[in-house]
Short mmCIF file of N, CA, C and O and ligand atoms in Angstrom, two decimals:
data_model
loop_
_atom_site.label_atom_id
_atom_site.label_comp_id
_atom_site.label_asym_id
_atom_site.label_seq_id
_atom_site.Cartn_x
_atom_site.Cartn_y
_atom_site.Cartn_z
N MET A 4 6.82 -25.53 -6.02
CA MET A 4 6.92 -24.34 -6.82
C MET A 4 7.44 -23.09 -6.08
O MET A 4 6.93 -22.85 -4.96
N SER A 5 8.30 -22.55 -6.62
CA SER A 5 8.80 -21.15 -6.02
C SER A 5 7.83 -20.10 -5.88
O SER A 5 6.98 -19.91 -6.80
N ALA A 6 8.02 -19.40 -4.74
CA ALA A 6 7.14 -18.17 -4.51
C ALA A 6 7.29 -17.29 -5.72
O ALA A 6 6.56 -16.18 -5.98
N TYR A 7 8.43 -17.28 -6.27
CA TYR A 7 8.77 -16.27 -7.35
C TYR A 7 8.55 -16.72 -8.81
O TYR A 7 8.86 -16.32 -9.94
N ALA A 8 7.85 -18.09 -9.01
CA ALA A 8 7.49 -18.74 -10.30
C ALA A 8 6.91 -17.73 -11.29
O ALA A 8 7.15 -17.72 -12.52
N TRP A 9 6.08 -16.88 -10.77
CA TRP A 9 5.37 -16.02 -11.59
C TRP A 9 6.28 -15.01 -12.28
O TRP A 9 5.94 -14.39 -13.34
N MET A 10 7.55 -14.78 -11.77
CA MET A 10 8.45 -13.88 -12.48
C MET A 10 8.89 -14.45 -13.89
O MET A 10 9.36 -13.69 -14.68
N ASP A 11 8.72 -15.71 -13.97
CA ASP A 11 9.14 -16.35 -15.42
C ASP A 11 8.17 -15.89 -16.35
O ASP A 11 8.55 -15.67 -17.57
N ASP A 12 6.86 -15.13 -16.19
CA ASP A 12 6.06 -14.87 -17.05
C ASP A 12 6.01 -13.21 -17.16
O ASP A 12 5.20 -12.57 -17.74
N ALA A 13 6.61 -12.56 -16.33
CA ALA A 13 6.90 -11.17 -16.28
C ALA A 13 7.30 -10.43 -17.58
O ALA A 13 8.40 -10.67 -17.90
N LEU A 14 6.44 -9.60 -18.04
CA LEU A 14 6.82 -9.02 -19.48
C LEU A 14 7.97 -7.97 -19.29
O LEU A 14 8.80 -7.79 -20.33
N CYS A 15 8.14 -7.51 -18.24
CA CYS A 15 9.13 -6.44 -17.84
C CYS A 15 10.60 -7.24 -18.07
O CYS A 15 11.48 -6.55 -18.46
N ALA A 16 10.72 -8.42 -17.85
CA ALA A 16 12.02 -9.13 -17.95
C ALA A 16 12.36 -9.31 -19.39
O ALA A 16 13.53 -9.82 -19.74
N GLN A 17 11.43 -9.09 -20.27
CA GLN A 17 11.68 -9.31 -21.83
C GLN A 17 11.77 -8.01 -22.46
O GLN A 17 11.65 -7.72 -23.63
N THR A 18 11.81 -6.89 -21.60
CA THR A 18 11.77 -5.42 -22.33
C THR A 18 13.03 -4.46 -21.65
O THR A 18 13.79 -5.16 -20.93
N ASP A 19 12.99 -3.41 -22.07
CA ASP A 19 14.07 -2.47 -21.57
C ASP A 19 13.87 -2.25 -19.96
O ASP A 19 12.89 -1.58 -19.49
N PRO A 20 14.79 -2.81 -19.10
CA PRO A 20 14.48 -2.49 -17.64
C PRO A 20 14.52 -1.01 -17.34
O PRO A 20 14.01 -0.60 -16.21
N ASP A 21 15.15 -0.19 -17.99
CA ASP A 21 15.37 1.19 -17.75
C ASP A 21 13.93 1.97 -17.71
O ASP A 21 13.85 2.86 -17.19
N ALA A 22 13.15 1.32 -18.70
CA ALA A 22 11.79 2.00 -18.70
C ALA A 22 11.02 1.93 -17.35
O ALA A 22 10.03 2.62 -17.17
N PHE A 23 11.35 0.88 -16.61
CA PHE A 23 10.53 0.61 -15.37
C PHE A 23 11.39 1.45 -14.09
O PHE A 23 10.76 1.56 -12.99
N HIS A 24 12.38 2.12 -14.42
CA HIS A 24 13.10 2.85 -13.59
C HIS A 24 13.61 4.23 -14.05
O HIS A 24 14.91 4.45 -14.12
N PRO A 25 12.76 5.01 -14.50
CA PRO A 25 13.25 6.37 -15.28
C PRO A 25 13.37 7.61 -14.33
O PRO A 25 13.68 8.54 -14.88
N GLU A 26 13.43 7.11 -13.03
CA GLU A 26 13.62 8.35 -12.16
C GLU A 26 14.84 9.14 -12.58
O GLU A 26 15.94 8.70 -12.66
N GLY A 27 14.70 10.37 -12.61
CA GLY A 27 15.92 11.40 -12.95
C GLY A 27 16.39 11.30 -14.32
O GLY A 27 17.12 11.98 -14.84
N SER A 28 15.77 10.42 -15.27
CA SER A 28 16.09 10.36 -16.59
C SER A 28 15.45 11.37 -17.52
O SER A 28 15.73 11.73 -18.69
N GLY A 29 14.25 12.11 -16.87
CA GLY A 29 13.42 12.99 -17.83
C GLY A 29 12.49 12.28 -18.46
O GLY A 29 11.45 12.84 -19.25
N HIS A 30 12.47 11.00 -18.51
CA HIS A 30 11.39 10.12 -19.17
C HIS A 30 10.39 9.71 -18.30
O HIS A 30 10.63 9.58 -16.99
N GLY A 31 9.27 9.57 -18.68
CA GLY A 31 8.22 9.14 -17.63
C GLY A 31 8.07 7.49 -17.78
O GLY A 31 8.84 6.82 -18.34
N TYR A 32 6.86 7.08 -17.14
CA TYR A 32 6.61 5.63 -17.03
C TYR A 32 5.93 5.12 -18.14
O TYR A 32 5.18 4.00 -18.16
N ARG A 33 5.42 5.97 -19.12
CA ARG A 33 4.44 5.60 -20.16
C ARG A 33 4.58 4.34 -20.80
O ARG A 33 3.82 3.46 -21.05
N ALA A 34 5.88 4.06 -21.18
CA ALA A 34 6.42 2.89 -21.82
C ALA A 34 6.07 1.58 -20.99
O ALA A 34 5.64 0.64 -21.37
N ALA A 35 6.59 1.91 -19.71
CA ALA A 35 6.45 0.80 -18.70
C ALA A 35 4.89 0.38 -18.57
O ALA A 35 4.55 -0.83 -18.53
N ALA A 36 4.15 1.41 -18.35
CA ALA A 36 2.64 1.19 -17.98
C ALA A 36 1.93 0.25 -19.17
O ALA A 36 1.22 -0.37 -18.92
N LYS A 37 2.46 0.63 -20.49
CA LYS A 37 1.72 -0.07 -21.42
C LYS A 37 2.23 -1.69 -21.41
O LYS A 37 1.40 -2.50 -21.51
N VAL A 38 3.46 -1.81 -21.06
CA VAL A 38 3.92 -3.20 -20.86
C VAL A 38 3.06 -3.85 -19.69
O VAL A 38 2.84 -5.06 -19.83
N CYS A 39 2.96 -3.15 -18.54
CA CYS A 39 2.14 -3.75 -17.48
C CYS A 39 0.75 -3.95 -17.68
O CYS A 39 0.26 -4.83 -17.27
N ASP A 40 0.24 -3.15 -18.67
CA ASP A 40 -1.34 -3.18 -18.95
C ASP A 40 -1.57 -4.76 -19.59
O ASP A 40 -2.58 -5.33 -19.43
N ALA A 41 -0.29 -5.15 -20.28
CA ALA A 41 -0.64 -6.41 -20.97
C ALA A 41 0.06 -7.63 -20.26
O ALA A 41 0.02 -8.74 -20.83
N CYS A 42 0.54 -7.33 -19.12
CA CYS A 42 1.30 -8.41 -18.36
C CYS A 42 0.34 -9.35 -17.83
O CYS A 42 -0.54 -9.07 -16.99
N PRO A 43 0.61 -10.73 -17.93
CA PRO A 43 -0.31 -11.72 -17.35
C PRO A 43 -0.17 -12.00 -15.77
O PRO A 43 -0.92 -12.75 -15.30
N VAL A 44 0.96 -11.44 -15.30
CA VAL A 44 1.20 -11.64 -13.81
C VAL A 44 1.23 -10.40 -13.03
O VAL A 44 1.72 -10.20 -11.88
N ARG A 45 0.29 -9.56 -13.53
CA ARG A 45 0.28 -8.12 -12.81
C ARG A 45 -0.28 -8.30 -11.44
O ARG A 45 0.25 -7.57 -10.56
N GLU A 46 -1.22 -9.23 -11.11
CA GLU A 46 -1.67 -9.21 -9.72
C GLU A 46 -0.68 -9.79 -8.78
O GLU A 46 -0.45 -9.28 -7.65
N ALA A 47 -0.10 -10.74 -9.41
CA ALA A 47 1.20 -11.47 -8.34
C ALA A 47 2.22 -10.31 -8.18
O ALA A 47 2.87 -10.15 -7.17
N CYS A 48 2.57 -9.64 -9.30
CA CYS A 48 3.48 -8.40 -9.04
C CYS A 48 2.99 -7.42 -8.24
O CYS A 48 3.82 -6.98 -7.44
N GLU A 49 1.77 -7.13 -8.15
CA GLU A 49 1.37 -6.07 -7.35
C GLU A 49 1.19 -6.61 -5.70
O GLU A 49 1.91 -5.90 -4.88
N GLN A 50 1.10 -7.84 -5.66
CA GLN A 50 1.11 -8.29 -4.24
C GLN A 50 2.61 -8.57 -3.80
O GLN A 50 2.92 -8.14 -2.62
N HIS A 51 3.56 -8.87 -4.69
CA HIS A 51 4.89 -8.78 -4.38
C HIS A 51 5.40 -7.45 -4.08
O HIS A 51 6.16 -7.34 -2.90
N ALA A 52 5.11 -6.45 -4.74
CA ALA A 52 5.51 -5.19 -4.53
C ALA A 52 4.92 -4.81 -2.97
O ALA A 52 5.75 -4.17 -2.28
N ALA A 53 3.80 -5.17 -2.70
CA ALA A 53 3.18 -4.57 -1.46
C ALA A 53 4.00 -5.33 -0.18
O ALA A 53 4.20 -4.72 0.81
N ARG A 54 4.26 -6.51 -0.47
CA ARG A 54 5.02 -7.28 0.46
C ARG A 54 6.50 -6.68 0.69
O ARG A 54 7.00 -6.40 1.88
N LEU A 55 7.12 -6.32 -0.40
CA LEU A 55 8.38 -5.86 -0.63
C LEU A 55 8.55 -4.46 -0.03
O LEU A 55 9.50 -4.30 0.92
N GLU A 56 7.67 -3.60 -0.26
CA GLU A 56 7.80 -2.12 0.11
C GLU A 56 7.20 -1.98 1.37
O GLU A 56 7.50 -0.85 2.08
N GLY A 57 6.27 -2.83 1.85
CA GLY A 57 5.60 -2.84 3.31
C GLY A 57 4.84 -1.21 3.29
O GLY A 57 4.32 -0.82 2.49
N THR A 58 5.19 -0.68 4.28
CA THR A 58 4.69 0.57 4.68
C THR A 58 5.60 1.87 4.26
O THR A 58 5.35 3.14 4.90
N GLY A 59 6.57 1.51 3.55
CA GLY A 59 7.45 2.61 3.39
C GLY A 59 6.96 3.73 2.63
O GLY A 59 6.00 3.74 1.97
N SER A 60 7.71 4.87 2.78
CA SER A 60 7.24 6.06 2.40
C SER A 60 7.69 6.18 0.74
O SER A 60 8.16 5.33 0.05
N HIS A 61 7.04 7.21 0.11
CA HIS A 61 7.36 7.47 -1.36
C HIS A 61 8.82 7.29 -1.67
O HIS A 61 9.09 6.74 -2.69
N ALA A 62 9.58 7.94 -0.87
CA ALA A 62 10.97 7.95 -1.03
C ALA A 62 11.56 6.58 -1.10
O ALA A 62 12.82 6.43 -1.48
N ASP A 63 10.97 5.79 -0.19
CA ASP A 63 11.52 4.34 -0.17
C ASP A 63 11.16 3.43 -1.47
O ASP A 63 11.52 2.20 -1.20
N ARG A 64 10.40 3.87 -2.16
CA ARG A 64 9.80 3.18 -3.41
C ARG A 64 10.62 3.56 -4.70
O ARG A 64 10.67 4.77 -4.93
N HIS A 65 10.76 2.65 -5.43
CA HIS A 65 11.46 2.99 -6.61
C HIS A 65 10.98 2.03 -7.94
O HIS A 65 10.54 0.88 -7.77
N GLY A 66 10.63 2.79 -8.94
CA GLY A 66 10.21 2.21 -10.15
C GLY A 66 8.85 1.75 -10.25
O GLY A 66 8.02 1.99 -9.42
N MET A 67 8.36 1.22 -11.52
CA MET A 67 7.00 0.81 -11.81
C MET A 67 6.88 -0.57 -11.28
O MET A 67 7.62 -1.40 -11.77
N TRP A 68 5.82 -0.94 -10.61
CA TRP A 68 5.43 -2.31 -10.29
C TRP A 68 3.96 -2.36 -10.61
O TRP A 68 3.33 -1.56 -10.18
N ALA A 69 3.50 -3.39 -11.38
CA ALA A 69 2.15 -3.63 -11.68
C ALA A 69 1.50 -2.31 -12.22
O ALA A 69 0.34 -2.12 -11.86
N GLY A 70 2.21 -1.54 -13.05
CA GLY A 70 1.51 -0.44 -13.56
C GLY A 70 1.40 0.77 -12.47
O GLY A 70 0.63 1.73 -12.85
N THR A 71 1.93 0.68 -11.39
CA THR A 71 1.85 1.85 -10.36
C THR A 71 3.13 2.33 -10.17
O THR A 71 4.21 1.72 -10.08
N VAL A 72 3.05 3.65 -10.07
CA VAL A 72 4.35 4.47 -9.63
C VAL A 72 4.52 4.57 -8.21
O VAL A 72 3.63 4.25 -7.32
N PRO A 73 5.62 5.05 -7.86
CA PRO A 73 6.09 4.97 -6.23
C PRO A 73 5.06 5.68 -5.49
O PRO A 73 4.67 5.33 -4.43
N ARG A 74 4.70 7.02 -6.13
CA ARG A 74 3.73 7.89 -5.23
C ARG A 74 2.47 7.05 -5.01
O ARG A 74 1.79 7.17 -3.87
N ALA A 75 2.01 6.60 -6.00
CA ALA A 75 0.58 5.69 -5.90
C ALA A 75 0.51 4.70 -5.06
O ALA A 75 -0.19 4.32 -4.38
N ARG A 76 1.65 3.96 -5.03
CA ARG A 76 1.87 2.72 -4.12
C ARG A 76 1.95 3.36 -2.56
O ARG A 76 1.42 2.49 -1.74
N ALA A 77 2.61 4.31 -2.40
CA ALA A 77 2.78 4.72 -1.02
C ALA A 77 1.44 5.28 -0.46
O ALA A 77 1.07 4.95 0.59
N ARG A 78 0.71 5.93 -1.42
CA ARG A 78 -0.72 6.40 -1.03
C ARG A 78 -1.59 5.31 -0.73
O ARG A 78 -2.14 5.09 0.27
N ARG A 79 -1.45 4.39 -1.51
CA ARG A 79 -2.45 3.11 -1.28
C ARG A 79 -1.89 2.33 0.04
O ARG A 79 -2.93 1.76 0.80
N ALA A 80 -0.71 2.14 0.12
CA ALA A 80 -0.06 1.40 1.56
C ALA A 80 -0.68 2.36 2.61
O ALA A 80 -0.91 1.91 3.82
N ASP A 81 -0.51 3.61 2.52
CA ASP A 81 -1.04 4.57 3.82
C ASP A 81 -2.56 4.31 4.04
O ASP A 81 -2.82 4.17 5.05
N THR A 82 -3.20 4.33 2.89
CA THR A 82 -4.62 4.00 3.17
C THR A 82 -4.85 2.70 3.78
O THR A 82 -5.78 2.60 4.66
N THR A 83 -4.08 1.82 3.27
CA THR A 83 -4.37 0.40 3.87
C THR A 83 -4.08 0.31 5.26
O THR A 83 -4.63 -0.12 6.26
N ALA A 84 -2.92 0.97 5.62
CA ALA A 84 -2.46 1.03 7.06
C ALA A 84 -3.07 1.78 7.95
O ALA A 84 -3.54 1.17 9.16
N LYS A 85 -3.89 2.85 7.46
CA LYS A 85 -4.90 3.59 8.17
C LYS A 85 -6.04 2.86 8.51
O LYS A 85 -6.73 2.83 9.53
N ALA A 86 -6.58 2.11 7.41
CA ALA A 86 -7.80 1.32 7.55
C ALA A 86 -7.53 0.19 8.66
O ALA A 86 -8.49 -0.13 9.44
N GLN A 87 -6.36 -0.40 8.61
CA GLN A 87 -6.14 -1.61 9.65
C GLN A 87 -5.85 -1.04 11.13
O GLN A 87 -6.69 -1.55 11.82
N ARG A 88 -5.35 0.24 11.16
CA ARG A 88 -5.47 1.01 12.43
C ARG A 88 -6.58 1.24 12.91
O ARG A 88 -7.04 1.00 14.14
N ASP A 89 -7.56 1.78 11.97
CA ASP A 89 -8.93 2.17 12.51
C ASP A 89 -9.79 0.95 12.99
O ASP A 89 -10.49 1.05 13.82
N ALA A 90 -9.52 -0.10 12.07
CA ALA A 90 -10.29 -1.22 12.39
C ALA A 90 -9.85 -1.76 13.76
O ALA A 90 -10.56 -2.33 14.62
N LEU A 91 -8.47 -1.75 14.14
CA LEU A 91 -8.11 -2.12 15.39
C LEU A 91 -8.57 -1.24 16.66
O LEU A 91 -9.10 -1.84 17.67
N ILE A 92 -8.66 0.02 16.30
CA ILE A 92 -9.29 0.93 17.30
C ILE A 92 -10.75 0.69 17.63
O ILE A 92 -11.14 0.48 18.78
N LEU A 93 -11.55 0.34 16.55
CA LEU A 93 -12.76 0.09 16.82
C LEU A 93 -13.15 -1.32 17.23
O LEU A 93 -13.98 -1.40 18.21
N ARG A 94 -12.41 -2.30 17.08
CA ARG A 94 -12.25 -3.55 17.80
C ARG A 94 -12.08 -3.37 19.27
O ARG A 94 -12.71 -3.98 20.27
N LEU A 95 -10.98 -2.56 19.51
CA LEU A 95 -10.69 -2.29 21.06
C LEU A 95 -11.65 -1.52 21.79
O LEU A 95 -12.10 -1.90 22.88
N HIS A 96 -12.23 -0.60 21.06
CA HIS A 96 -13.20 0.15 21.86
C HIS A 96 -14.45 -0.69 21.91
O HIS A 96 -14.99 -0.53 23.05
N ALA A 97 -15.00 -1.41 21.06
CA ALA A 97 -16.14 -2.36 21.16
C ALA A 97 -15.85 -3.24 22.34
O ALA A 97 -16.91 -3.71 22.94
N ARG A 98 -14.66 -3.81 22.53
CA ARG A 98 -14.46 -4.76 23.53
C ARG A 98 -14.64 -4.12 24.88
O ARG A 98 -15.09 -4.96 25.88
N GLY A 99 -14.34 -3.02 24.89
CA GLY A 99 -14.30 -2.22 26.24
C GLY A 99 -13.16 -2.57 27.27
O GLY A 99 -12.25 -3.30 26.97
N GLY A 100 -13.28 -1.84 28.32
CA GLY A 100 -12.10 -2.04 29.32
C GLY A 100 -10.91 -1.20 29.12
O GLY A 100 -9.96 -1.38 29.90
N MET A 101 -10.81 -0.38 28.06
CA MET A 101 -9.51 0.41 27.72
C MET A 101 -10.06 1.76 27.38
O MET A 101 -11.00 2.14 26.76
N ASP A 102 -9.16 2.84 28.04
CA ASP A 102 -9.60 4.08 27.78
C ASP A 102 -9.02 4.56 26.46
O ASP A 102 -8.10 3.66 25.93
N ALA A 103 -9.08 5.89 25.95
CA ALA A 103 -8.62 6.25 24.79
C ALA A 103 -7.02 6.23 24.65
O ALA A 103 -6.47 5.86 23.73
N ASP A 104 -6.39 6.57 25.72
CA ASP A 104 -5.05 6.62 25.79
C ASP A 104 -4.36 5.16 25.67
O ASP A 104 -3.29 4.92 25.09
N GLU A 105 -4.99 4.15 26.30
CA GLU A 105 -4.59 2.78 26.32
C GLU A 105 -4.76 2.22 24.72
O GLU A 105 -3.87 1.45 24.24
N ILE A 106 -6.06 2.64 24.31
CA ILE A 106 -6.18 2.13 23.06
C ILE A 106 -5.21 2.74 21.95
O ILE A 106 -4.65 2.16 21.01
N ALA A 107 -4.85 4.05 22.08
CA ALA A 107 -3.97 4.81 21.29
C ALA A 107 -2.57 4.04 21.19
O ALA A 107 -1.85 4.04 20.37
N THR A 108 -2.17 3.65 22.45
CA THR A 108 -0.76 3.13 22.65
C THR A 108 -0.92 1.85 21.82
O THR A 108 0.21 1.52 21.18
N VAL A 109 -1.82 1.01 22.12
CA VAL A 109 -1.93 -0.26 21.28
C VAL A 109 -1.87 -0.01 19.91
O VAL A 109 -1.19 -0.75 18.83
N ALA A 110 -2.75 1.00 19.36
CA ALA A 110 -2.83 1.07 17.88
C ALA A 110 -1.68 1.95 17.21
O ALA A 110 -1.68 2.16 15.85
N GLY A 111 -0.91 2.45 18.07
CA GLY A 111 0.31 3.36 17.65
C GLY A 111 -0.17 4.65 17.01
O GLY A 111 0.27 5.15 16.04
N CYS A 112 -1.03 5.29 17.84
CA CYS A 112 -1.56 6.74 17.39
C CYS A 112 -1.59 7.44 18.61
O CYS A 112 -1.30 7.16 19.68
N ASP A 113 -2.30 8.69 18.52
CA ASP A 113 -2.56 9.45 19.79
C ASP A 113 -4.13 9.37 20.03
O ASP A 113 -5.05 8.79 19.33
N ALA A 114 -4.31 9.73 21.26
CA ALA A 114 -5.84 9.62 21.86
C ALA A 114 -6.77 10.45 20.85
O ALA A 114 -7.95 9.97 20.70
N ARG A 115 -6.30 11.45 20.44
CA ARG A 115 -7.29 12.32 19.41
C ARG A 115 -7.79 11.55 18.26
O ARG A 115 -8.79 11.43 17.73
N THR A 116 -6.78 10.60 17.88
CA THR A 116 -7.21 9.79 16.60
C THR A 116 -8.15 8.77 17.04
O THR A 116 -9.20 8.40 16.32
N VAL A 117 -7.96 8.20 18.27
CA VAL A 117 -9.07 7.23 18.73
C VAL A 117 -10.49 7.94 18.85
O VAL A 117 -11.41 7.34 18.43
N TYR A 118 -10.47 9.17 19.40
CA TYR A 118 -11.56 9.80 19.56
C TYR A 118 -12.37 10.14 18.16
O TYR A 118 -13.60 10.01 18.07
N ARG A 119 -11.51 10.62 17.20
CA ARG A 119 -11.96 10.82 15.92
C ARG A 119 -12.49 9.60 15.27
O ARG A 119 -13.62 9.43 14.66
N VAL A 120 -11.71 8.47 15.35
CA VAL A 120 -12.33 7.29 14.73
C VAL A 120 -13.48 6.78 15.44
O VAL A 120 -14.53 6.35 14.60
N THR A 121 -13.67 6.81 16.68
CA THR A 121 -15.02 6.19 17.16
C THR A 121 -16.06 7.11 16.91
O THR A 121 -17.15 6.67 16.77
N ALA A 122 -15.81 8.49 16.91
CA ALA A 122 -16.84 9.47 16.77
C ALA A 122 -17.37 9.28 15.27
O ALA A 122 -18.66 9.22 15.13
N THR A 123 -16.58 9.05 14.40
CA THR A 123 -16.98 8.89 12.88
C THR A 123 -17.68 7.57 12.95
O THR A 123 -18.69 7.76 12.18
N ASP A 124 -17.22 6.59 13.44
CA ASP A 124 -17.97 5.33 13.47
C ASP A 124 -19.35 5.47 14.05
O ASP A 124 -20.45 5.10 13.39
N ARG A 125 -19.48 6.37 15.16
CA ARG A 125 -20.69 6.41 16.02
C ARG A 125 -21.77 7.32 14.96
O ARG A 125 -22.94 7.00 14.86
N ASP A 126 -21.15 8.21 14.23
CA ASP A 126 -21.94 9.28 13.37
C ASP A 126 -22.55 8.34 12.36
O ASP A 126 -23.59 8.51 11.83
N GLU A 127 -21.44 7.57 11.53
CA GLU A 127 -21.98 6.62 10.63
C GLU A 127 -23.14 5.69 10.98
O GLU A 127 -23.96 5.44 10.18
N ALA A 128 -22.97 5.18 12.02
CA ALA A 128 -24.01 4.07 12.74
C ALA A 128 -25.30 4.81 12.75
O ALA A 128 -26.47 4.24 12.70
N ALA A 129 -25.26 6.10 13.28
CA ALA A 129 -26.42 6.86 13.55
C ALA A 129 -27.14 7.35 12.36
O ALA A 129 -28.40 7.76 12.34
N ALA A 130 -26.49 7.39 11.06
CA ALA A 130 -26.95 8.07 9.80
C ALA A 130 -27.96 7.27 9.17
O ALA A 130 -27.99 5.88 9.42
S1 SF4 B 230 3.10 -6.02 -14.05
FE1 SF4 B 230 4.83 -6.36 -12.79
S2 SF4 B 230 5.79 -8.06 -13.59
FE2 SF4 B 230 4.50 -7.46 -15.14
S3 SF4 B 230 5.59 -5.95 -16.53
FE3 SF4 B 230 4.83 -4.75 -14.85
S4 SF4 B 230 6.32 -4.57 -13.42
FE4 SF4 B 230 6.73 -6.44 -14.78
#
């Protein structure tokens, strides 16, 4: 079975495609959102959009996917990426043997972020 077989049941393929890309038209996403609400493959669509768009910014995202607008998907991806980064920081910190600068290099952030994440985790553990 194709990885795209779910698209055979996509309701947007049976409606006006412009409703899913109203950027600049002055129209909103309301009509598209109603279609997505009733779509049987919404979950697969959401997963596909996440893979397709990755961690791109709001400007890199276009149209409605799974009932979500570009800004909402960008916010969700950013939250997911930060959660993954924070989890990596905590794993490396717990393992020991690396200072904040080394952890920051691996995690792709600065040392202040490492201090903030580990301090927050320590505070939460103490609460
Ligand atoms: S959930 Fe995805 S596949 Fe379904 S109508 Fe909306 S955009 Fe199309």
